[in-house]
Amino acid sequence: MLTTGALRAHLLAARLAGPVATSRESSLRSYRLFAARDPRMLLGLDPEWSWGPADLLRLMADKCGVSADPRHTTGTDVIDPERTLRALDAFAARLAEAARRRLPVLFGTGHPHRLLGFYAALADALSAAGCTVLTPAQGRSVDITTRFGLRTYNLDYVQGVALVREPGVRSTGSETGAHTHSPLPVRAVLGAAAQAGGPLPELVVGDHGWVCGAGQLGFEAIGLADTDDPALFVGEAEGRVSVVVPLDDAVRSDYYRPLTRYVLNRACLSQ
């Protein structure tokens, strides 16, 4: 059993919380772009409230623990590990409820190089508990606008976790897919599931557009987010995302393993 104290120490040592690699400049830029309703920052969310940069800074200070001082414009950002721990407990409680009720669940990530292992372990545990881990639209093409222009990606699943791959990349299980913030993959997956007559997920677990895109469509969604991804926290504040865990979402993949153990223990899903 990984204790709360041990996990707090790991969060700080691995820079998942505390001073993180995400720069203050990057976070503030994201808040400005979100306030301007830039689709790259909305991640599929259509905010109901008016969010200016100052509003977002106050929200992120409350949700993540970043500095609320607008005069602090350079350096590294900070995530309060206590906020991360509280959110992980809430995240685990949602998984425990899904397992208890044997709900159909969808997992998806835009950070496969970092977070695939974390989600795959959760998917395996929920499957063992009797949940259906959904995999609709495998192989379907999705056109996504990137900084390089319009690119076509293919939907795939690795150990029950949805991701996108560039065309021509062989699916051997070793390649982990492409990084994306887009909500288009989850829209394609949910649309395909509905068209096929279901089942539809009663919980969506992931990050970036997978969470915001699902939450915007009315599906319960929980996920992870960094200090430069305000959309998930806005979704939580507005009631369209159930739980967001603040942490650095781009550290080494093995640094997330203690979080996996902690969440599974808290959710009573350890095998």
GROMACS .gro file of C-alpha atoms in nm:
model
  271
    1MET     CA    1   0.000   0.000   0.000
    2LEU     CA    2   0.145   0.336  -0.106
    3THR     CA    3   0.078   0.586   0.170
    4THR     CA    4  -0.034   0.943   0.109
    5GLY     CA    5   0.294   1.068   0.253
    6ALA     CA    6   0.499   0.847   0.024
    7LEU     CA    7   0.303   0.958  -0.279
    8ARG     CA    8   0.339   1.325  -0.181
    9ALA     CA    9   0.716   1.276  -0.162
   10HIS     CA   10   0.713   1.107  -0.503
   11LEU     CA   11   0.506   1.387  -0.660
   12LEU     CA   12   0.766   1.639  -0.549
   13ALA     CA   13   1.071   1.427  -0.635
   14ALA     CA   14   0.942   1.346  -0.985
   15ARG     CA   15   0.826   1.706  -1.035
   16LEU     CA   16   0.472   1.589  -1.100
   17ALA     CA   17   0.377   1.857  -0.847
   18GLY     CA   18   0.563   2.131  -0.667
   19PRO     CA   19   0.782   2.328  -0.911
   20VAL     CA   20   0.705   2.166  -1.249
   21ALA     CA   21   0.865   2.188  -1.592
   22THR     CA   22   0.574   2.386  -1.737
   23SER     CA   23   0.681   2.748  -1.763
   24ARG     CA   24   0.485   3.039  -1.623
   25GLU     CA   25   0.504   3.200  -1.967
   26SER     CA   26   0.338   2.895  -2.126
   27SER     CA   27   0.058   2.891  -1.870
   28LEU     CA   28  -0.018   3.264  -1.898
   29ARG     CA   29  -0.014   3.241  -2.277
   30SER     CA   30  -0.266   2.955  -2.258
   31TYR     CA   31  -0.494   3.161  -2.036
   32ARG     CA   32  -0.485   3.451  -2.282
   33LEU     CA   33  -0.562   3.222  -2.575
   34PHE     CA   34  -0.843   3.049  -2.387
   35ALA     CA   35  -0.994   3.386  -2.296
   36ALA     CA   36  -0.985   3.472  -2.669
   37ARG     CA   37  -1.172   3.143  -2.740
   38ASP     CA   38  -0.884   3.001  -2.940
   39PRO     CA   39  -0.993   2.645  -3.040
   40ARG     CA   40  -0.644   2.513  -2.965
   41MET     CA   41  -0.700   2.595  -2.599
   42LEU     CA   42  -1.072   2.515  -2.572
   43LEU     CA   43  -1.009   2.143  -2.639
   44GLY     CA   44  -1.370   2.097  -2.749
   45LEU     CA   45  -1.523   2.289  -2.459
   46ASP     CA   46  -1.775   2.567  -2.528
   47PRO     CA   47  -1.761   2.772  -2.207
   48GLU     CA   48  -2.090   2.905  -2.077
   49TRP     CA   49  -1.933   3.175  -1.863
   50SER     CA   50  -1.712   3.465  -1.963
   51TRP     CA   51  -1.350   3.386  -1.875
   52GLY     CA   52  -1.091   3.662  -1.893
   53PRO     CA   53  -0.720   3.598  -1.828
   54ALA     CA   54  -0.754   3.726  -1.471
   55ASP     CA   55  -1.051   3.493  -1.408
   56LEU     CA   56  -0.852   3.199  -1.539
   57LEU     CA   57  -0.551   3.285  -1.328
   58ARG     CA   58  -0.771   3.291  -1.015
   59LEU     CA   59  -0.929   2.960  -1.116
   60MET     CA   60  -0.593   2.793  -1.175
   61ALA     CA   61  -0.459   2.928  -0.847
   62ASP     CA   62  -0.757   2.769  -0.674
   63LYS     CA   63  -0.752   2.438  -0.864
   64CYS     CA   64  -0.376   2.388  -0.907
   65GLY     CA   65  -0.201   2.616  -0.662
   66VAL     CA   66  -0.021   2.830  -0.920
   67SER     CA   67   0.069   3.181  -0.813
   68ALA     CA   68  -0.231   3.414  -0.825
   69ASP     CA   69  -0.004   3.716  -0.869
   70PRO     CA   70  -0.037   3.850  -1.226
   71ARG     CA   71   0.301   4.020  -1.182
   72HIS     CA   72   0.464   3.676  -1.163
   73THR     CA   73   0.527   3.625  -1.535
   74THR     CA   74   0.843   3.417  -1.566
   75GLY     CA   75   1.001   3.102  -1.429
   76THR     CA   76   0.845   2.765  -1.359
   77ASP     CA   77   0.488   2.708  -1.253
   78VAL     CA   78   0.393   2.536  -0.929
   79ILE     CA   79   0.129   2.274  -0.850
   80ASP     CA   80   0.026   2.221  -0.490
   81PRO     CA   81   0.075   1.848  -0.413
   82GLU     CA   82  -0.212   1.860  -0.162
   83ARG     CA   83  -0.448   1.959  -0.442
   84THR     CA   84  -0.313   1.676  -0.655
   85LEU     CA   85  -0.368   1.426  -0.375
   86ARG     CA   86  -0.724   1.543  -0.308
   87ALA     CA   87  -0.807   1.522  -0.677
   88LEU     CA   88  -0.653   1.173  -0.703
   89ASP     CA   89  -0.880   1.061  -0.418
   90ALA     CA   90  -1.185   1.200  -0.601
   91PHE     CA   91  -1.063   1.041  -0.925
   92ALA     CA   92  -1.029   0.703  -0.750
   93ALA     CA   93  -1.378   0.739  -0.602
   94ARG     CA   94  -1.526   0.781  -0.952
   95LEU     CA   95  -1.345   0.468  -1.069
   96ALA     CA   96  -1.466   0.275  -0.765
   97GLU     CA   97  -1.825   0.379  -0.839
   98ALA     CA   98  -1.787   0.271  -1.203
   99ALA     CA   99  -1.653  -0.066  -1.089
  100ARG     CA  100  -1.931  -0.110  -0.834
  101ARG     CA  101  -2.198  -0.043  -1.096
  102ARG     CA  102  -2.005  -0.220  -1.376
  103LEU     CA  103  -2.041   0.078  -1.606
  104PRO     CA  104  -1.914   0.086  -1.965
  105VAL     CA  105  -1.599   0.300  -1.971
  106LEU     CA  106  -1.396   0.471  -2.244
  107PHE     CA  107  -1.027   0.556  -2.204
  108GLY     CA  108  -0.845   0.794  -2.437
  109THR     CA  109  -0.524   0.993  -2.432
  110GLY     CA  110  -0.359   1.270  -2.629
  111HIS     CA  111  -0.036   1.202  -2.435
  112PRO     CA  112   0.027   0.835  -2.527
  113HIS     CA  113   0.405   0.856  -2.491
  114ARG     CA  114   0.366   0.955  -2.126
  115LEU     CA  115   0.030   0.839  -1.997
  116LEU     CA  116  -0.061   0.523  -2.187
  117GLY     CA  117   0.063   0.295  -1.910
  118PHE     CA  118  -0.134   0.482  -1.644
  119TYR     CA  119  -0.463   0.452  -1.831
  120ALA     CA  120  -0.396   0.096  -1.947
  121ALA     CA  121  -0.356  -0.025  -1.589
  122LEU     CA  122  -0.685   0.141  -1.492
  123ALA     CA  123  -0.861  -0.007  -1.794
  124ASP     CA  124  -0.732  -0.354  -1.705
  125ALA     CA  125  -0.849  -0.319  -1.346
  126LEU     CA  126  -1.197  -0.199  -1.443
  127SER     CA  127  -1.229  -0.477  -1.699
  128ALA     CA  128  -1.138  -0.732  -1.431
  129ALA     CA  129  -1.407  -0.576  -1.207
  130GLY     CA  130  -1.672  -0.642  -1.473
  131CYS     CA  131  -1.680  -0.310  -1.660
  132THR     CA  132  -1.692  -0.309  -2.040
  133VAL     CA  133  -1.394  -0.112  -2.171
  134LEU     CA  134  -1.520   0.025  -2.501
  135THR     CA  135  -1.318   0.030  -2.825
  136PRO     CA  136  -1.544   0.172  -3.100
  137ALA     CA  137  -1.426   0.321  -3.431
  138GLN     CA  138  -1.093   0.139  -3.436
  139GLY     CA  139  -0.912   0.221  -3.759
  140ARG     CA  140  -1.139   0.513  -3.847
  141SER     CA  141  -0.968   0.819  -3.998
  142VAL     CA  142  -0.989   1.160  -3.831
  143ASP     CA  143  -0.875   1.486  -3.992
  144ILE     CA  144  -0.715   1.717  -3.736
  145THR     CA  145  -0.585   2.069  -3.790
  146THR     CA  146  -0.230   2.100  -3.656
  147ARG     CA  147   0.037   2.370  -3.671
  148PHE     CA  148   0.157   2.192  -3.986
  149GLY     CA  149  -0.187   2.209  -4.150
  150LEU     CA  150  -0.462   1.952  -4.184
  151ARG     CA  151  -0.337   1.601  -4.103
  152THR     CA  152  -0.517   1.267  -4.116
  153TYR     CA  153  -0.479   1.030  -3.823
  154ASN     CA  154  -0.614   0.682  -3.756
  155LEU     CA  155  -0.790   0.583  -3.436
  156ASP     CA  156  -0.641   0.286  -3.255
  157TYR     CA  157  -0.655   0.116  -2.917
  158VAL     CA  158  -0.362  -0.013  -2.712
  159GLN     CA  159  -0.455  -0.217  -2.403
  160GLY     CA  160  -0.801  -0.065  -2.410
  161VAL     CA  161  -0.684   0.296  -2.441
  162ALA     CA  162  -0.780   0.504  -2.746
  163LEU     CA  163  -0.519   0.713  -2.925
  164VAL     CA  164  -0.443   0.836  -3.275
  165ARG     CA  165  -0.162   0.730  -3.506
  166GLU     CA  166  -0.017   0.887  -3.815
  167PRO     CA  167  -0.109   0.694  -4.133
  168GLY     CA  168   0.144   0.431  -4.226
  169VAL     CA  169   0.258   0.368  -3.870
  170ARG     CA  170   0.230  -0.003  -3.805
  171SER     CA  171   0.025  -0.105  -3.503
  172THR     CA  172   0.262  -0.346  -3.331
  173GLY     CA  173   0.184  -0.237  -2.977
  174SER     CA  174   0.526  -0.075  -2.935
  175GLU     CA  175   0.449   0.258  -3.100
  176THR     CA  176   0.240   0.467  -2.869
  177GLY     CA  177   0.072   0.706  -3.110
  178ALA     CA  178   0.064   1.081  -3.167
  179HIS     CA  179   0.030   1.373  -2.929
  180THR     CA  180  -0.293   1.569  -2.976
  181HIS     CA  181  -0.516   1.814  -2.792
  182SER     CA  182  -0.804   1.772  -3.038
  183PRO     CA  183  -1.159   1.674  -2.934
  184LEU     CA  184  -1.226   1.527  -3.279
  185PRO     CA  185  -1.110   1.174  -3.190
  186VAL     CA  186  -1.352   1.140  -2.900
  187ARG     CA  187  -1.634   1.284  -3.111
  188ALA     CA  188  -1.562   1.022  -3.378
  189VAL     CA  189  -1.551   0.743  -3.120
  190LEU     CA  190  -1.875   0.848  -2.950
  191GLY     CA  191  -2.047   0.901  -3.285
  192ALA     CA  192  -1.946   0.555  -3.402
  193ALA     CA  193  -2.069   0.398  -3.079
  194ALA     CA  194  -2.404   0.572  -3.110
  195GLN     CA  195  -2.438   0.479  -3.476
  196ALA     CA  196  -2.372   0.115  -3.391
  197GLY     CA  197  -2.645   0.120  -3.129
  198GLY     CA  198  -2.418   0.138  -2.826
  199PRO     CA  199  -2.323   0.077  -2.563
  200LEU     CA  200  -2.217   0.434  -2.486
  201PRO     CA  201  -1.968   0.509  -2.210
  202GLU     CA  202  -2.101   0.614  -1.873
  203LEU     CA  203  -1.754   0.733  -1.777
  204VAL     CA  204  -1.478   0.874  -1.999
  205VAL     CA  205  -1.124   0.879  -1.858
  206GLY     CA  206  -0.836   1.063  -2.020
  207ASP     CA  207  -0.689   1.405  -2.089
  208HIS     CA  208  -0.700   1.700  -2.329
  209GLY     CA  209  -0.976   1.679  -2.591
  210TRP     CA  210  -1.086   1.333  -2.477
  211VAL     CA  211  -1.213   1.479  -2.151
  212CYS     CA  212  -1.337   1.819  -2.270
  213GLY     CA  213  -1.491   1.679  -2.588
  214ALA     CA  214  -1.680   1.411  -2.396
  215GLY     CA  215  -1.786   1.647  -2.118
  216GLN     CA  216  -1.918   1.899  -2.369
  217LEU     CA  217  -2.139   1.626  -2.515
  218GLY     CA  218  -2.283   1.541  -2.175
  219PHE     CA  219  -2.076   1.234  -2.085
  220GLU     CA  220  -1.927   1.209  -1.739
  221ALA     CA  221  -1.553   1.266  -1.777
  222ILE     CA  222  -1.252   1.268  -1.546
  223GLY     CA  223  -0.889   1.328  -1.627
  224LEU     CA  224  -0.545   1.476  -1.575
  225ALA     CA  225  -0.428   1.825  -1.670
  226ASP     CA  226  -0.124   2.050  -1.648
  227THR     CA  227  -0.117   2.418  -1.553
  228ASP     CA  228  -0.124   2.524  -1.920
  229ASP     CA  229  -0.448   2.331  -1.992
  230PRO     CA  230  -0.715   2.554  -1.835
  231ALA     CA  231  -1.000   2.400  -2.038
  232LEU     CA  232  -1.037   2.095  -1.815
  233PHE     CA  233  -1.050   2.309  -1.501
  234VAL     CA  234  -1.305   2.542  -1.662
  235GLY     CA  235  -1.508   2.233  -1.753
  236GLU     CA  236  -1.491   2.123  -1.390
  237ALA     CA  237  -1.591   2.469  -1.265
  238GLU     CA  238  -1.887   2.478  -1.505
  239GLY     CA  239  -2.000   2.125  -1.418
  240ARG     CA  240  -1.916   1.944  -1.741
  241VAL     CA  241  -1.606   1.763  -1.614
  242SER     CA  242  -1.636   1.570  -1.288
  243VAL     CA  243  -1.276   1.552  -1.165
  244VAL     CA  244  -0.948   1.701  -1.287
  245VAL     CA  245  -0.617   1.600  -1.132
  246PRO     CA  246  -0.356   1.879  -1.152
  247LEU     CA  247  -0.011   1.745  -1.236
  248ASP     CA  248   0.265   1.768  -1.494
  249ASP     CA  249   0.139   1.549  -1.779
  250ALA     CA  250   0.469   1.517  -1.963
  251VAL     CA  251   0.724   1.360  -1.729
  252ARG     CA  252   0.874   1.013  -1.782
  253SER     CA  253   0.607   0.745  -1.818
  254ASP     CA  254   0.744   0.534  -1.531
  255TYR     CA  255   0.699   0.827  -1.291
  256TYR     CA  256   0.322   0.773  -1.312
  257ARG     CA  257   0.339   0.415  -1.180
  258PRO     CA  258   0.313   0.513  -0.813
  259LEU     CA  259   0.003   0.717  -0.901
  260THR     CA  260  -0.143   0.407  -1.064
  261ARG     CA  261  -0.085   0.201  -0.749
  262TYR     CA  262  -0.230   0.474  -0.528
  263VAL     CA  263  -0.544   0.520  -0.738
  264LEU     CA  264  -0.608   0.145  -0.768
  265ASN     CA  265  -0.564   0.100  -0.394
  266ARG     CA  266  -0.796   0.391  -0.316
  267ALA     CA  267  -1.054   0.253  -0.558
  268CYS     CA  268  -1.018  -0.099  -0.410
  269LEU     CA  269  -0.922  -0.225  -0.756
  270SER     CA  270  -0.575  -0.363  -0.683
  271GLN     CA  271  -0.533  -0.709  -0.828
   0.00000   0.00000   0.00000
